[in-house]
Coordinates of C-alpha atoms and ligand atoms in Angstrom, one line a residue:
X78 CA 17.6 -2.3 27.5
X79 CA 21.1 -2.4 26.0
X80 CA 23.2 -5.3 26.4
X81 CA 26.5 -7.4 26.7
X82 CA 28.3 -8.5 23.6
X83 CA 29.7 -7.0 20.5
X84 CA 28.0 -3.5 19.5
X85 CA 26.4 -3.4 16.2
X86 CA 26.3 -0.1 14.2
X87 CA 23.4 -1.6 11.4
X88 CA 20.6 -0.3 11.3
X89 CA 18.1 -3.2 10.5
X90 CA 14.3 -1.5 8.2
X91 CA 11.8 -3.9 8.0
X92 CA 9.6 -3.2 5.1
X93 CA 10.4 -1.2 2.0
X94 CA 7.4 1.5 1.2
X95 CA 8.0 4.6 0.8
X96 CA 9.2 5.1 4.6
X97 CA 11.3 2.2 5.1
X98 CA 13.0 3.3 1.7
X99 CA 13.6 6.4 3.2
X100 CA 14.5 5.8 6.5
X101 CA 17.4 3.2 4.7
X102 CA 18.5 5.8 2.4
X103 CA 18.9 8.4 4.8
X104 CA 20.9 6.4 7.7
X105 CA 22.9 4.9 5.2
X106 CA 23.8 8.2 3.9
X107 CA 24.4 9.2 7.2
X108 CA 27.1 6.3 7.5
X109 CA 25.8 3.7 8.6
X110 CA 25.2 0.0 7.1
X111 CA 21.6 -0.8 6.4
X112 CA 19.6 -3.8 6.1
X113 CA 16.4 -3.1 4.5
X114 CA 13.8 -6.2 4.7
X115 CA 10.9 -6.3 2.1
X116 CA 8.5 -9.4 2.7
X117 CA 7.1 -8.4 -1.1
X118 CA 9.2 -9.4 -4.3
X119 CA 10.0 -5.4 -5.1
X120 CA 10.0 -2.3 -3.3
X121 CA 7.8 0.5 -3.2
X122 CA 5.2 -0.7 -0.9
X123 CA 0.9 0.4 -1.4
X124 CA 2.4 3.9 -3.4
X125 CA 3.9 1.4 -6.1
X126 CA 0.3 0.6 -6.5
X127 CA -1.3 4.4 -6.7
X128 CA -1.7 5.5 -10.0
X129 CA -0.7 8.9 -9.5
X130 CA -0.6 10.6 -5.9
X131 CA -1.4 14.5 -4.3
X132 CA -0.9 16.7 -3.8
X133 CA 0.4 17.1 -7.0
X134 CA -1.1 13.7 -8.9
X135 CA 2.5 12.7 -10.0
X136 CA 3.3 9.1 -10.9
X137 CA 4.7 7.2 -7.8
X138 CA 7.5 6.0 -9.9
X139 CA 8.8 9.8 -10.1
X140 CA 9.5 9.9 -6.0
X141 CA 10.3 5.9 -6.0
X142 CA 12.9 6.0 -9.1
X143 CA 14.9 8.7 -7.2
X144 CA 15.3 6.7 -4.0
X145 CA 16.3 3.3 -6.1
X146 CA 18.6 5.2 -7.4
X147 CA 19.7 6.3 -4.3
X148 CA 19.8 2.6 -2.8
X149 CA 21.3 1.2 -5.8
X150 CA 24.4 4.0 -5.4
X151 CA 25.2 3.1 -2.1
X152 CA 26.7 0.2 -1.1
X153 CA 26.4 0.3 2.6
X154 CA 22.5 -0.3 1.7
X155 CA 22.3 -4.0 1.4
X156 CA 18.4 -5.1 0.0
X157 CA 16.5 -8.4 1.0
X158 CA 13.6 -8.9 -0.4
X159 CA 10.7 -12.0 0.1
X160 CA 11.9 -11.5 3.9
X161 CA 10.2 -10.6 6.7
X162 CA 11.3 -11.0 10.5
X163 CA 10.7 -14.2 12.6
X164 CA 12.3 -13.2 15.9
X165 CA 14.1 -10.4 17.7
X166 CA 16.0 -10.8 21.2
X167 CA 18.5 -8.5 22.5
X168 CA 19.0 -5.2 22.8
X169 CA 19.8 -1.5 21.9
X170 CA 23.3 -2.0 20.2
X171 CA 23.1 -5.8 20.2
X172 CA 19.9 -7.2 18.2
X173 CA 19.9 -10.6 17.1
X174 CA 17.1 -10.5 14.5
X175 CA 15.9 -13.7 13.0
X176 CA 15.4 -13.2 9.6
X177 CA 12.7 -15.4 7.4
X178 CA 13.0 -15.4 3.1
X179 CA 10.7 -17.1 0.9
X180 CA 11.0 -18.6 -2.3
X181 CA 11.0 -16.4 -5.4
X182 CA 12.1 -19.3 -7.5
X183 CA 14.4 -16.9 -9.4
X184 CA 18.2 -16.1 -8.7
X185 CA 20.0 -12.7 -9.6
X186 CA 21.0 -14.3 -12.9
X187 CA 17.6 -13.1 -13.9
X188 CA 17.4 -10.5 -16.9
X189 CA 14.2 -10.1 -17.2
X190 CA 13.9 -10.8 -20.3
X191 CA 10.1 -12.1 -20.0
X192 CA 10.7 -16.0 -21.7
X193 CA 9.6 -17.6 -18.9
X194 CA 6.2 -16.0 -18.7
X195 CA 6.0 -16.8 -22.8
X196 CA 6.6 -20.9 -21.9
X197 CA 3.6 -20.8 -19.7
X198 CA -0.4 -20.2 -20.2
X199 CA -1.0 -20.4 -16.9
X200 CA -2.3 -17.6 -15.3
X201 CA -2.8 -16.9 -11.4
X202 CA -4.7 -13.6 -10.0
X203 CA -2.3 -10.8 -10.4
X204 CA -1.4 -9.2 -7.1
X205 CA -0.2 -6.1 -7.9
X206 CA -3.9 -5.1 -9.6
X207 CA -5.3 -7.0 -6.2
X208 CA -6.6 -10.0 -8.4
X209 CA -8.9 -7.8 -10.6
X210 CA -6.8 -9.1 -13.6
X211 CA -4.8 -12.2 -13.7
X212 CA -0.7 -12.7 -14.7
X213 CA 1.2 -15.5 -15.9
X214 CA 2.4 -17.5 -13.3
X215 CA 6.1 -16.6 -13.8
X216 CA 5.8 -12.7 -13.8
X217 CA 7.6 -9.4 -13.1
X218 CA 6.0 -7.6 -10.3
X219 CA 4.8 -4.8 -12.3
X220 CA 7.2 -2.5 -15.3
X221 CA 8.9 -0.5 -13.0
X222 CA 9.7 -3.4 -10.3
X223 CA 13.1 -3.0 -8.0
X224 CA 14.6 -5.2 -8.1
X225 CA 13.2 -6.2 -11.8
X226 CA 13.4 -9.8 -11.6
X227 CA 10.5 -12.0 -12.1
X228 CA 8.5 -14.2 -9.5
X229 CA 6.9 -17.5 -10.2
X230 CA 3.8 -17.9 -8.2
X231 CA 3.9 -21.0 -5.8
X232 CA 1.0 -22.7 -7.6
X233 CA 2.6 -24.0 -10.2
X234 CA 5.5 -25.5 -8.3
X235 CA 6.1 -29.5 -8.6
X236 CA 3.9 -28.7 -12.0
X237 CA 4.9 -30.0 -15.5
X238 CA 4.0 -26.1 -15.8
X239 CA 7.3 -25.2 -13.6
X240 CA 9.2 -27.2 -15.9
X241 CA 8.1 -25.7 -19.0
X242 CA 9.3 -22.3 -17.4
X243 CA 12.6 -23.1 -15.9
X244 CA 13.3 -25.0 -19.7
X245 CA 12.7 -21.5 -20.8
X246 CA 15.3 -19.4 -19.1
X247 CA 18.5 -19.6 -20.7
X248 CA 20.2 -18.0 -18.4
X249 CA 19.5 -20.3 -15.6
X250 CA 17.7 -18.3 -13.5
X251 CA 15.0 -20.5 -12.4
X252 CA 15.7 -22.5 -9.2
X253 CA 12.7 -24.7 -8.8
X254 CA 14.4 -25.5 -5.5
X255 CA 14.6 -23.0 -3.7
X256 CA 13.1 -23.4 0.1
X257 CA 12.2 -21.2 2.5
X258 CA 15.5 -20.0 4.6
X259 CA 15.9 -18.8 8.1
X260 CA 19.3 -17.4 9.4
X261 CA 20.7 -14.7 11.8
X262 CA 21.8 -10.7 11.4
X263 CA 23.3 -9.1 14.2
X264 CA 22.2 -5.0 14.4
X265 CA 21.9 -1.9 16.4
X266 CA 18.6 -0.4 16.3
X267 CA 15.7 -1.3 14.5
X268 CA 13.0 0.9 12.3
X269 CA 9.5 -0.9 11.6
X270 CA 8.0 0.8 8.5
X271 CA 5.6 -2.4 7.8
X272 CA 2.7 0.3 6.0
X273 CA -0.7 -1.0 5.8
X274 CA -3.5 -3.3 4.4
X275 CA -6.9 -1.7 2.8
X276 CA -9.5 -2.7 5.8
X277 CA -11.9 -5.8 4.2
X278 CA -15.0 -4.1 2.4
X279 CA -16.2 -7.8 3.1
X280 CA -16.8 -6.9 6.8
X281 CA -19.2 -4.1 6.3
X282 CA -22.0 -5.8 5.1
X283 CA -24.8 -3.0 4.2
X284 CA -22.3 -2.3 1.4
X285 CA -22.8 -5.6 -0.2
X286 CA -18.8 -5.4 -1.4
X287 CA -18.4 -8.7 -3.6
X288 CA -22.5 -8.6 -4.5
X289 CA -21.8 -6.8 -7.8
X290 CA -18.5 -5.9 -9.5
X291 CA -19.7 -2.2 -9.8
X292 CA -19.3 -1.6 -5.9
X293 CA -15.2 -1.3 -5.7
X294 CA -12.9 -0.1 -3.5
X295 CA -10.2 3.0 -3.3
X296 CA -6.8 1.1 -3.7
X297 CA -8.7 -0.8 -7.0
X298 CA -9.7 2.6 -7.8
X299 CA -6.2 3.3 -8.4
X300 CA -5.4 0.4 -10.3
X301 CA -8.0 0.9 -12.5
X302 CA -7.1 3.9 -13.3
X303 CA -3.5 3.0 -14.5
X304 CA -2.8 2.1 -17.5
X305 CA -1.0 -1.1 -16.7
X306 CA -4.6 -1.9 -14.5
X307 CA -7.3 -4.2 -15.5
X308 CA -8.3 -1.8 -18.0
X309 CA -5.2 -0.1 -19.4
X310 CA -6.5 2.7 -17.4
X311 CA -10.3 2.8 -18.4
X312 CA -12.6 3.7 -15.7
X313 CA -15.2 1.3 -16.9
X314 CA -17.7 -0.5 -15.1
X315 CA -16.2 -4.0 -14.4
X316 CA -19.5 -5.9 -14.7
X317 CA -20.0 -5.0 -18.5
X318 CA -16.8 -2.5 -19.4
X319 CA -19.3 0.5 -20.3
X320 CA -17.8 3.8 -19.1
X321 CA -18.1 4.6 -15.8
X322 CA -19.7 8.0 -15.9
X323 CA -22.2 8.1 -12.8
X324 CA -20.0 7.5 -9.9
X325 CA -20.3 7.6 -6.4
X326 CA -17.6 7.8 -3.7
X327 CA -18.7 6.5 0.1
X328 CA -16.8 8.1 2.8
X329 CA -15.7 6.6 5.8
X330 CA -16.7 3.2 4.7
X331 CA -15.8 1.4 7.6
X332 CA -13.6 4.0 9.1
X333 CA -14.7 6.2 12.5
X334 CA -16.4 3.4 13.1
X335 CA -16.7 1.2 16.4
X336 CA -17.9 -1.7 14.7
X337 CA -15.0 -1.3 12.2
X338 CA -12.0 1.4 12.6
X339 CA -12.3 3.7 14.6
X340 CA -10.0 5.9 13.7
X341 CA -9.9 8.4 10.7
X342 CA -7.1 7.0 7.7
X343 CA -6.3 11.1 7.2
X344 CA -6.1 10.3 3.6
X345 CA -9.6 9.0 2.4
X346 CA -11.5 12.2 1.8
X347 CA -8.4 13.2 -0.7
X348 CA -8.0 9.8 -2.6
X349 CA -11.6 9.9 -3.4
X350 CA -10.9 13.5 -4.3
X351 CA -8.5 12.2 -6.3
X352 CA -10.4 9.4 -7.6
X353 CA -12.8 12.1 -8.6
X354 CA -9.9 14.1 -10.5
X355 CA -9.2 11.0 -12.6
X356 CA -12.6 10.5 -13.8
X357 CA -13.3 14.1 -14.8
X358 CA -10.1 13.7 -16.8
X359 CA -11.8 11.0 -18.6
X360 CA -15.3 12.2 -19.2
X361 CA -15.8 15.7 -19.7
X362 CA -19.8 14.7 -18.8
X363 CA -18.8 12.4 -15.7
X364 CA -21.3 13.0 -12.3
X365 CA -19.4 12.0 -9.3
X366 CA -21.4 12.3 -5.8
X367 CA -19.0 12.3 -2.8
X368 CA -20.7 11.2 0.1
X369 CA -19.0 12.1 3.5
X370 CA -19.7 13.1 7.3
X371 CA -17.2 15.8 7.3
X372 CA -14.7 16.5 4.8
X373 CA -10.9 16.3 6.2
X374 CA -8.4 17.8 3.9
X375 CA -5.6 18.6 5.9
X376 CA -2.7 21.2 5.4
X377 CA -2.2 22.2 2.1
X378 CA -4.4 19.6 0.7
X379 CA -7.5 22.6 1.3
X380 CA -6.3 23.9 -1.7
X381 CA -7.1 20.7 -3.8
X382 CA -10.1 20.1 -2.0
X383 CA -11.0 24.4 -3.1
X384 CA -10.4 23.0 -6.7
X385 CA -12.7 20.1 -6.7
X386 CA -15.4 21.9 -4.5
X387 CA -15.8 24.1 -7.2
X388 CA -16.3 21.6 -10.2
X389 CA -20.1 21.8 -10.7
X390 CA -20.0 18.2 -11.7
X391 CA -18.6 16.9 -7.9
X392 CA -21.5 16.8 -6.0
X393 CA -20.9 16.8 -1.7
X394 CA -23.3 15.0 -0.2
X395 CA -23.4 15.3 3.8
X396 CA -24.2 12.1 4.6
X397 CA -23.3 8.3 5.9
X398 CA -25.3 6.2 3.3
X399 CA -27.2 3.4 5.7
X400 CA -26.7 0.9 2.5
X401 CA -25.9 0.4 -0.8
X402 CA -28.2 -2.4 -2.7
X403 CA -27.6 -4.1 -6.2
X404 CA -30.8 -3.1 -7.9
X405 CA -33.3 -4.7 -10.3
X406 CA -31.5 -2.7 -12.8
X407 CA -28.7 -4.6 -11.9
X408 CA -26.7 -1.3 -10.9
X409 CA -25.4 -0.9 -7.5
X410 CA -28.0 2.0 -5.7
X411 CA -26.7 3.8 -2.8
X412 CA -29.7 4.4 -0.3
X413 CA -29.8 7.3 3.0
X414 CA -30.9 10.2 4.2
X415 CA -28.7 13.4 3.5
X416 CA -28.2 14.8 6.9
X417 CA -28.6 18.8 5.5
X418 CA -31.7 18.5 3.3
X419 CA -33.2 15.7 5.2
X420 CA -34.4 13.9 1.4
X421 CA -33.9 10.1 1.4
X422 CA -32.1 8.9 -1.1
X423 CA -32.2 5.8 -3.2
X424 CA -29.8 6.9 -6.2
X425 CA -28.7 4.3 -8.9
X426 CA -24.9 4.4 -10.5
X427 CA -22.6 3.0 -12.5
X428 CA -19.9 2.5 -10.0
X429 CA -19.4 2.8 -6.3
X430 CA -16.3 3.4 -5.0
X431 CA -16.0 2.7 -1.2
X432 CA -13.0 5.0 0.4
X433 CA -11.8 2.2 2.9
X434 CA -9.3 3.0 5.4
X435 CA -5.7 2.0 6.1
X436 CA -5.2 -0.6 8.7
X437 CA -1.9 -1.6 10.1
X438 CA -0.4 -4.5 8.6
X439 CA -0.5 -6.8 11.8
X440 CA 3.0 -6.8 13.5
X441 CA 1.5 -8.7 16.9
X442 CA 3.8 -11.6 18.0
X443 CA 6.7 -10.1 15.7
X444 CA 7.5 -6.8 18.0
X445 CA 7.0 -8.2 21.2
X446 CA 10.3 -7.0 22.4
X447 CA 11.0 -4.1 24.6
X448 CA 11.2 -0.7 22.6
X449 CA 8.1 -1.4 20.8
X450 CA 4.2 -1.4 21.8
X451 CA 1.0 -1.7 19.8
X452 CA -1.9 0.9 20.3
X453 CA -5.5 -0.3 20.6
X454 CA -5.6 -0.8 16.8
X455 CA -2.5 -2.3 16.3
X456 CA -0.3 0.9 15.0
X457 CA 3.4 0.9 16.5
X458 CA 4.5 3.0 19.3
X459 CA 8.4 3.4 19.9
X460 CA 9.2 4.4 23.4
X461 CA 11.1 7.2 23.1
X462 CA 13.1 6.0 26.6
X463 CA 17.2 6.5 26.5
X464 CA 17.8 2.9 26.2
X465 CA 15.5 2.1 23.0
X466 CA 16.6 1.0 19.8
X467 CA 13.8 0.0 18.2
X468 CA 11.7 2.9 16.1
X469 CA 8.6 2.8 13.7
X470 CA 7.5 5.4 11.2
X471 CA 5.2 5.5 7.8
X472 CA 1.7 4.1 8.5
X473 CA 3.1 1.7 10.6
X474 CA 3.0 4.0 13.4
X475 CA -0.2 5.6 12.0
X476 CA -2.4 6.8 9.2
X477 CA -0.1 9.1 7.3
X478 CA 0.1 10.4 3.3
X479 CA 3.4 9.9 2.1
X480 CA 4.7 13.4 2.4
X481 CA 4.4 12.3 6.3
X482 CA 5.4 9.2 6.1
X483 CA 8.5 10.5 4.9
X484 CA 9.2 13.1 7.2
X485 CA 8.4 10.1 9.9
X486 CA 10.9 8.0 8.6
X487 CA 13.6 10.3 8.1
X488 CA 13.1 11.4 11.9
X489 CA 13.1 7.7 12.6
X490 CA 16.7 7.2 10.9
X491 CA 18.2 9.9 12.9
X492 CA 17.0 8.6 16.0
X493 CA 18.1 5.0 15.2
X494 CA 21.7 6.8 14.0
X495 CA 21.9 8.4 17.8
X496 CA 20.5 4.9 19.2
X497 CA 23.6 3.0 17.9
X498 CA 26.1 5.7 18.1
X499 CA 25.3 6.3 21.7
X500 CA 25.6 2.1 21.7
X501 CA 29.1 2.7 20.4
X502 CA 29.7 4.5 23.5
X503 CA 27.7 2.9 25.9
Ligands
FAD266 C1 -6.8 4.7 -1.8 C2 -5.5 5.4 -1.3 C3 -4.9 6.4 -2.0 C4 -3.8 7.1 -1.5 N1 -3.3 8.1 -2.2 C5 -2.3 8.9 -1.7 C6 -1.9 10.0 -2.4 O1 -2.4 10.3 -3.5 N2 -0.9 10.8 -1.8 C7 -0.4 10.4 -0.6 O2 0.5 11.2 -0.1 N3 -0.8 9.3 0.1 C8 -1.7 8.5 -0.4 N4 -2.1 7.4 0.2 C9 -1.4 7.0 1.4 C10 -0.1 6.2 1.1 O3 -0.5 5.0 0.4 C11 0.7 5.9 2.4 O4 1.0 7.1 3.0 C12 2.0 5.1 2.1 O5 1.6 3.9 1.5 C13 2.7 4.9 3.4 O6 3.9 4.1 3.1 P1 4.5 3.1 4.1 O7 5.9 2.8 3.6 O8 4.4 3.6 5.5 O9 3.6 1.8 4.0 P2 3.4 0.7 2.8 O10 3.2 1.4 1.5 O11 2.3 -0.1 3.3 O12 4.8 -0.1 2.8 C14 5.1 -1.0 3.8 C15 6.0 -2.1 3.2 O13 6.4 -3.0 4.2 C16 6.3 -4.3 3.8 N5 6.1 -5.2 5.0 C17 5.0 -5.3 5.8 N6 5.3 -6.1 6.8 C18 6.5 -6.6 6.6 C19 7.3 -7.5 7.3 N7 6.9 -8.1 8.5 N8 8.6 -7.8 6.9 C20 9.0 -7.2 5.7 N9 8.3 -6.3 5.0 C21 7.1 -6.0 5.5 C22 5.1 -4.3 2.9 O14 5.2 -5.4 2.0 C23 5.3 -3.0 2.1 O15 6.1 -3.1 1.0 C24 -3.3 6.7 -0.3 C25 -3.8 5.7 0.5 C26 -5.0 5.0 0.0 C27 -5.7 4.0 0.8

């Protein structure tokens, strides 16, 4: 559906992981002005969180630090972050998006030199380490945060706590006043890269999430395993901080499941792989059982998959556990039947590590407008009709590793580049 009125040649990205950073650098670079939209304080999306990432277990702030740099170099990129999307109308060449910020309570005068955190004791659950550890409530976003500008957590606004910070900053950063804002940008095509949320371990009960602090999931896997984590990167139990040497990763918890998802996330068997890498760093005498249904390691991931196969101290046991309890022992037990050897199992350890899937982050009511559909689980489907303008890629569109996600988003940029050129001419 294009329409009347002036043509617009931006190219509006809502959300700034890993594929929305991509799909902005690449149709900037291609010529075109770019708004990219991050509803978070800094950009990097879920892979700011990994600790390190496959195939080759670098640190996320390798592939991320070349792509700020990237954004940061080119000035047809312009960056907005606490903002998100309240309404779209229009057309293919002619969007009027209705753009929402919220307060971060700190301007770009911000250095981030760290004295308002120091005027405050008050601490709010840190989001970053998803509340395992707690942050003062005015804090950077994490040490490698673009932009790196510090937040201060609504809680404490209209608090003699506030005060104290903003009396802090001498640079007069701190805008106690700051409202939420709602205004209008005109653009072309649109790409939605809005990623993913970890499905709630809360909803599959037999796994008694949130019974004992030993039974965790994937993504606070990952945080605990970096060093800016709860731990400084100690894979310890959480209930008592004594190494976490006995470990045991659930499969498909809550995934290929009607009652849950029912899709596979494509990257669960290889971030417990991973999360089974990490721990073998750590503890030369670490046990870790894997249990799974079937193993998918897709592409050249086999060959990491090979590598941990063949560590005699990764166990794979075929097998759906039917639950896991908190025993009288205190430790979490994982309890089935193993599907090859028929033995049930009732198997104490120190931590449990439940390999949840990725769900989309929900984008019903916001993408209403022709171009873009919802599957039956909520991913987003561009039409790929003449007239579209509107595109999705990363796990927005569905469960992808980042490798993917990136090749998704750069095919997205070069379709939304031919959508508003051919709006140009149209
Ligand atoms: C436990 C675990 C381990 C993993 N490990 C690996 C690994 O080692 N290697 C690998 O290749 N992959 C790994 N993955 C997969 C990887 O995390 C994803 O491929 C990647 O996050 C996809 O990036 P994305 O940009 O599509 O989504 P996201 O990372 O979710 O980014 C989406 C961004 O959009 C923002 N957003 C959402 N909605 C809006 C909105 N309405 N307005 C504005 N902004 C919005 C979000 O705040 C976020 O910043 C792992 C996944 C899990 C669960």
């Amino acid at each position: 559906m294009s329409n009347g009125g002036p043509r617009s040649q931006t190219i509006l990205v809502v959300g700034a992981g890993i594929a929305g950073i991509t799909a902005a650098v690449e149709a900037a670079e291609a010529g075109h002005d770019v708004v990219l939209l991050e509803q978070g304080p800094s950009l990097g999306g879920r892979v700011a969180q990994l600790n390190r990432y496959f195939p080759k277990l670098c640190h996320p702030s390798c592939g991320l630090e070349i792509n700020f740099q990237r954004i940061k170099k080119n000035s047809q990129i312009k960056v907005m972050t606490m903002a998100s999307v309240a309404g779209v109308e229009g057309g293919r060449g002619n969007y009027t998006v209705t753009v929402k910020t919220s307060p971060r309570y700190v301007n770009t005068r911000c250095t981030a030199c760290g004295d308002c955190a120091k005027a405050t004791s008050l601490e709010v659950p840190d989001p970053f380490n998803y509340g395992l550890s707690r942050v003062k409530a005015a804090y950077l976003p994490h040490e490698h945060a673009f932009p790196m500008r510090y937040v201060i957590a609504p809680e404490v606004i209209g608090t003699p706590e506030a005060d104290k910070i903003k009396a802090a900053c001498t640079y007069g950063a701190v805008d106690l006043n700051e409202s939420e804002q709602r205004f209008e940008i005109k653009a072309g095509a649109i790409i939605w890269a809005t990623g993913w949320k970890p499905y709630d371990a809360n909803r599959i009960t037999p796994y008694s999430y949130g019974l004992s602090p030993d039974i965790i999931t994937n993504v606070e896997m990952e945080r605990l395993a970096n060093h800016t984590g709860p731990t400084g990167g100690k894979l310890t139990r959480p209930s008592d901080g004594a190494p976490a040497k006995k470990v045991a990763m659930i499969q498909c918890a809550g995934s290929r499941d009607q009652n849950h998802l029912p899709y596979c996330s494509r990257i669960c068997c290889l971030g417990s792989m991973k999360h089974a890498a990490y721990l073998r760093e750590q503890y030369a005498d670490a046990e870790i059982d894997i249990y799974y249904i079937d193993i998918r390691a897709h592409d050249k991931l086999e060959a990491f998959y090979n590598r941990l196969r063949a560590d005699p101290q990764v166990h794979f046991i075929k097998s759906k556990p039917g639950h896991i309890v908190v025993g009288e022992d205190g430790r979490p037990h994982v309890c089935g039947e193993d599907t090859v050897t028929r033995e049930l199992y009732d198997r104490p350890y120190d931590l449990v590590v439940l390999a949840t899937g990725m769900e989309p982050n929900a984008a019903r009511g916001l993408a209403a407008p022709a171009g873009i559909e919802q599957d039956e689980y909520g991913f987003l489907l561009a039409h790929e009709g003449d007239d579209e303008g509107m595109f999705s890629c990363g796990v927005a569109a569905g469960p992808l590793d980042v490798s993917m996600s990136v090749q998704s988003a750069t095919a997205a940029a070069l379709k939304a580049v031919q959508a508003v050129r051919a709006g140009a001419r149209g």
